C-alpha cells in the first residue's frame, strides 16, 4: 500500500511539473459585434507582456503555456479592450470587441439609413430604449415627458385601451389624420405591439430633411424603431419577470343617498317647486329602513375592486459567430381590470382583461464575406375579454356616473334584478358586468422580413445595396355571447306592502355572434448606399425605391376592395468637410393611388446644412468649456395623403335604390359622391433651425430647435356651394391651410463624484401652437365665429360674468334666451355682439383646445455602487376642457346623474337665503350656480364658468434598483448578474382639477381611470 502511494505521488508530481512547463493552450477567434474577423488584434498576457501574439487574416490566434487564472488582454485600434481569464485548455473561444466610438461618431438611425451623429443636419431625436422600458405600460405611454418633440395624451387606463395618442410637434393639420408614421425595422408597424426590451434604437424624425424620403407619408413626422439583432459572441440569456399591483389613482367621489336627496329637494325648492322627497322618505333614506325604494348604493364599491394583480415576463436569447448571429425573444403580458365580478352569477369570466404574447426572431447569416442574409419573424397574439353589453366598456363607467345611489338597488329584496330603464345609460352597471354574457377578441399579427445586403466595395469602396421583402398579416376573430335577464323597476308598493315591479327589459337567452377581419400588407424595397471619405471630405448617397400594397376584408364595394398602394423613388446626398461643414439634400418622388392619373406622383425636396465651429482651434482655446457646438437648419416639402376614409375622392359615383316620392316611384339612380378635379395631397412646408452643444467636458449636453410648419391643401368638404346647385353631397377639395410653430429641446447633466457616486439629470420640453389660416365655411355672421385665425380645436362658448346678484341685476342685463325664466344665482353672460340678447351668436373662441400645446419632463438618477434611484416627472399645459355632462351637472337629468361630493359643500354652491335662512349662502363666487332639478339650458352650457385649466405636473415614475453579481452565481448557476427593482408608476399629480385624472378630464369621470402601479421586477442575465 505504501508503495502504491509513492507511485501516485510521483505521478501527480510529474503532472504538476508538466503543467508548470507547458501550461494551458488557448485558441480562438476575435471578431466585432457583426461577426467580422479582426486582423492584427494584439493578444498578450496582462502580467507578462512578452508573452503574446496577434490575430491572423481570419481573426484567429493561438497562445500556449498559459498558467491558470492568467488574464489575456485584447487590444485593437478603434475598439474597446477586452479581457479573458484562462481556466483551462480552450480551442474555440470567441472574443467579441466593441467599437470604441465617441459620442459624435456614434451612428444614429435616420430616414432609411444610418449616419454619424456629428454629421446629422436634420431635427432627429434619438431616445435610449431603456428610458422607454417600464413594466406594465406600453411604449406610447412613455413618450410624453420623455421625448422632446412629442405631445402625448392618455385618455383611458383600461387594459387593452390604455395606449397614448401622440403627435410629433403637436397637431399640424385639421385634416383626417395628424398622427405620425411609425416604422419598425423599416416597415409600417404598431408601436404598442412591441415589447420595449426588444428595441435596439428609437429615433423621432421631425423636420423635412429627415422625412422627405417618405414623400406623401412623412408630413406628420416619422418614428423609426429598430429591433435588436444578434451580436457575435457567447450565448447570452436575459430573463425578466414583473409582479404588478394596479389600482385606480383618482376617481370622482359621489354623494351618498341622504345628501343627494337633501340637495334634490333644495334644487326643487330653489325653482319654486315642491320637494321631491317627503319628510317620511327622508327619514327612510337616513335610516336605510327601505332598501328597495330608498337604497344607498355606491356603484363604485359594487363593481370595483381596490386593486388587481398583473404580471409580465420576458425572455431573450442572443449570440452567434462569424458565420451567423441570432436574437430571439418571447414576452407575455397579463392584465386584468379592477372590475369586481359576482362569481355566483356566472361560471365564466366576464371581467375586462388583456393578454398579449409576442415572439421575435432576428437572424442574419454571412453567405459570403460580402453578402449578408437577414431574416426576421415576429408574431403577436392578443386575447381580450369583456362583458357582453355594448360595443365597448365605456357604458360601465357612464352607468356608474349616471345612476344615483337612490335610483335602484343592486337587487330587490325578492331577488329581482333592478334597473332604471331600457336605455344603455339607464342599465345597472352590476347587470352589465355580470348578466349580459361576454365578448372575446382574438387578434393575431404575423410578420416576415427578409433582407439581402451585398457589399460592393470591389466596385468602389463604400458602396452597398440592399433588397427587402416584408409581409405582415393581421387576423381578428371576435365572438360575442350576449344575453339579458328580466330587469325590473319598482315605483312604489302595493296595498299589501309588496313591491310594484315593472319589467323594463325582457329576458333574452344567450345568443352567439361573430365577426372576422383580416388584413395583409406587402412591401418591397431596393436601396443603394454610398459612404466614403476622401481625405477631409466625406460623401454619402442613398437611392431608395419601394412598393407597398395594403388590403383588408372590410371592403363592401368595388372601390373599397382595391388595395391601397404606394410607390416611391427617393434619394439623399450628404457632404461633410473636416467634420466642420455639412450639407444634405433629400428628395422623394412618391405616388399614391388616392389621386387621379397624372396627379398621383409628386416631388418632395428638402435641403439642410450644419456648421460645427468648435472644430476651429482658436474657438476651443477662447471658450475651453465649450466642447462641441453645431448650428443646423433645414427647409423642405413633405406630403400627407391620409385624407380620411374616402377612397378615390376624385371619382363621381352613383347609387341605385327605391324612391318613396310620388313623382319618382320605383328604382332610381342618384349621385352619391361628387368627384373633384385636381385633387392632391396635403403639403407641409417645414422649416427648422437648431443648436446642439456639449459643455464642461461633455457633462452638459443640450439641443434646442425652432420649427415652423405651414400646411396647405388640407382635404375638406366644400361649404360655400349654393344649395340651388342641387347636389346631394358636397364635393371634397384641397381647401384648408394651417400653420404650426414652436420649440422643442432637451438638456442633460452627468457627473461622477467618485468611482462610487454618480448623478444624471435630464429635462425636455415641447411647445407647439397652431393657427388655422384657411377653412372653407359658411353661415358666419360675426368674425369671431370663424375658425380662421385661431388655433384648431379651440374651446368655444359664452363668456360668463359670474352669477346674477338679484332681480335688479337681471333686469339691467341683456336678455338671456336659453331659459324663459332666469333667477338670481343663475349664470350671467356677456353680450359679445351688443345686440341686447344673449344667444348662440355670443359664443366665442376661448383660450386653448383639449390637446396640450406644452409638454415637458424632467428626471434624475443617483447611483451609488450597486444601488440606483431614479425619478421622472411629466407635465403639460396650455390646455382647457369644459366641466359638464352626466355626473357633473347636478340633477340635469332629474332622477338620473350622480352628484359629486363637492356639491354638498355649502360654500361650493349658490343657495338662496329663503332656503338656507342665511344671506351669506348667496355666494357670488360659488363653484355651482343655483340648483335646478332638471335641464337648465342657461346654466348647463359651454362657457367660461365651466372652463377648466388642464395643466398638471405628474410624478410619473420612481425606480429603486439593486444590481448583484458574484462569481459563485456565474460558476454555479451561470447567472452573470441579477437586478432587483421596485417601480412605482403614476405616483401623484398636482393640478387644479382634483376630481379625476387630468389626462382624461374631458371625459368628466366617465372613463376607466388611469392606473397607479407598484412593480417588483427581477432581471436575470446568464
PDB file of N, CA and C in Angstrom, residues 63 68 79 143 200 284 407 446 488 586 606 636 660 673 677 721 881:
ATOM      1  N   UNK A  63      -2.304  30.739 -28.305  1.00  0.00           N
ATOM      2  CA  UNK A  63      -1.305  31.134 -27.317  1.00  0.00           C
ATOM      3  C   UNK A  63      -1.107  30.001 -26.320  1.00  0.00           C
ATOM      4  N   UNK A  68      -2.887  28.863 -15.055  1.00  0.00           N
ATOM      5  CA  UNK A  68      -4.269  29.014 -14.618  1.00  0.00           C
ATOM      6  C   UNK A  68      -4.481  30.402 -14.020  1.00  0.00           C
ATOM      7  N   UNK A  79     -11.240  50.029 -31.047  1.00  0.00           N
ATOM      8  CA  UNK A  79     -12.112  49.130 -30.306  1.00  0.00           C
ATOM      9  C   UNK A  79     -11.768  49.182 -28.828  1.00  0.00           C
ATOM     10  N   UNK A 143     -43.813  58.079 -23.931  1.00  0.00           N
ATOM     11  CA  UNK A 143     -43.272  59.111 -24.812  1.00  0.00           C
ATOM     12  C   UNK A 143     -43.455  60.506 -24.240  1.00  0.00           C
ATOM     13  N   UNK A 200     -33.708  48.092 -30.143  1.00  0.00           N
ATOM     14  CA  UNK A 200     -32.281  48.418 -30.242  1.00  0.00           C
ATOM     15  C   UNK A 200     -32.086  49.923 -30.349  1.00  0.00           C
ATOM     16  N   UNK A 284     -86.645  57.608   5.942  1.00  0.00           N
ATOM     17  CA  UNK A 284     -86.344  56.248   5.452  1.00  0.00           C
ATOM     18  C   UNK A 284     -84.965  56.200   4.802  1.00  0.00           C
ATOM     19  N   UNK A 407     -81.336  55.552  -7.202  1.00  0.00           N
ATOM     20  CA  UNK A 407     -82.070  55.166  -8.409  1.00  0.00           C
ATOM     21  C   UNK A 407     -82.671  53.776  -8.276  1.00  0.00           C
ATOM     22  N   UNK A 446     -48.802  38.546 -37.759  1.00  0.00           N
ATOM     23  CA  UNK A 446     -47.624  37.790 -38.169  1.00  0.00           C
ATOM     24  C   UNK A 446     -46.815  38.625 -39.140  1.00  0.00           C
ATOM     25  N   UNK A 488     -86.199  44.826 -13.690  1.00  0.00           N
ATOM     26  CA  UNK A 488     -87.396  45.441 -13.128  1.00  0.00           C
ATOM     27  C   UNK A 488     -87.057  46.783 -12.477  1.00  0.00           C
ATOM     28  N   UNK A 586     -32.209  66.040 -49.796  1.00  0.00           N
ATOM     29  CA  UNK A 586     -33.100  64.887 -49.865  1.00  0.00           C
ATOM     30  C   UNK A 586     -34.206  65.160 -50.861  1.00  0.00           C
ATOM     31  N   UNK A 606     -35.952  68.560 -49.998  1.00  0.00           N
ATOM     32  CA  UNK A 606     -35.560  69.192 -48.731  1.00  0.00           C
ATOM     33  C   UNK A 606     -34.057  69.405 -48.740  1.00  0.00           C
ATOM     34  N   UNK A 636     -37.931  72.210 -46.356  1.00  0.00           N
ATOM     35  CA  UNK A 636     -38.345  71.269 -47.386  1.00  0.00           C
ATOM     36  C   UNK A 636     -39.839  71.064 -47.396  1.00  0.00           C
ATOM     37  N   UNK A 660     -89.271  56.953 -52.657  1.00  0.00           N
ATOM     38  CA  UNK A 660     -90.542  56.992 -51.940  1.00  0.00           C
ATOM     39  C   UNK A 660     -91.382  58.195 -52.314  1.00  0.00           C
ATOM     40  N   UNK A 673     -71.229  60.352 -54.554  1.00  0.00           N
ATOM     41  CA  UNK A 673     -70.030  61.136 -54.293  1.00  0.00           C
ATOM     42  C   UNK A 673     -69.711  61.966 -55.522  1.00  0.00           C
ATOM     43  N   UNK A 677     -61.847  67.502 -59.415  1.00  0.00           N
ATOM     44  CA  UNK A 677     -60.702  67.597 -60.323  1.00  0.00           C
ATOM     45  C   UNK A 677     -59.512  68.220 -59.599  1.00  0.00           C
ATOM     46  N   UNK A 721     -70.852  76.076 -51.604  1.00  0.00           N
ATOM     47  CA  UNK A 721     -71.611  75.848 -52.833  1.00  0.00           C
ATOM     48  C   UNK A 721     -73.091  76.090 -52.536  1.00  0.00           C
ATOM     49  N   UNK A 881     -60.587  72.322 -20.959  1.00  0.00           N
ATOM     50  CA  UNK A 881     -61.751  71.485 -21.247  1.00  0.00           C
ATOM     51  C   UNK A 881     -62.928  72.043 -20.446  1.00  0.00           C
TER      52      UNK A 881
END
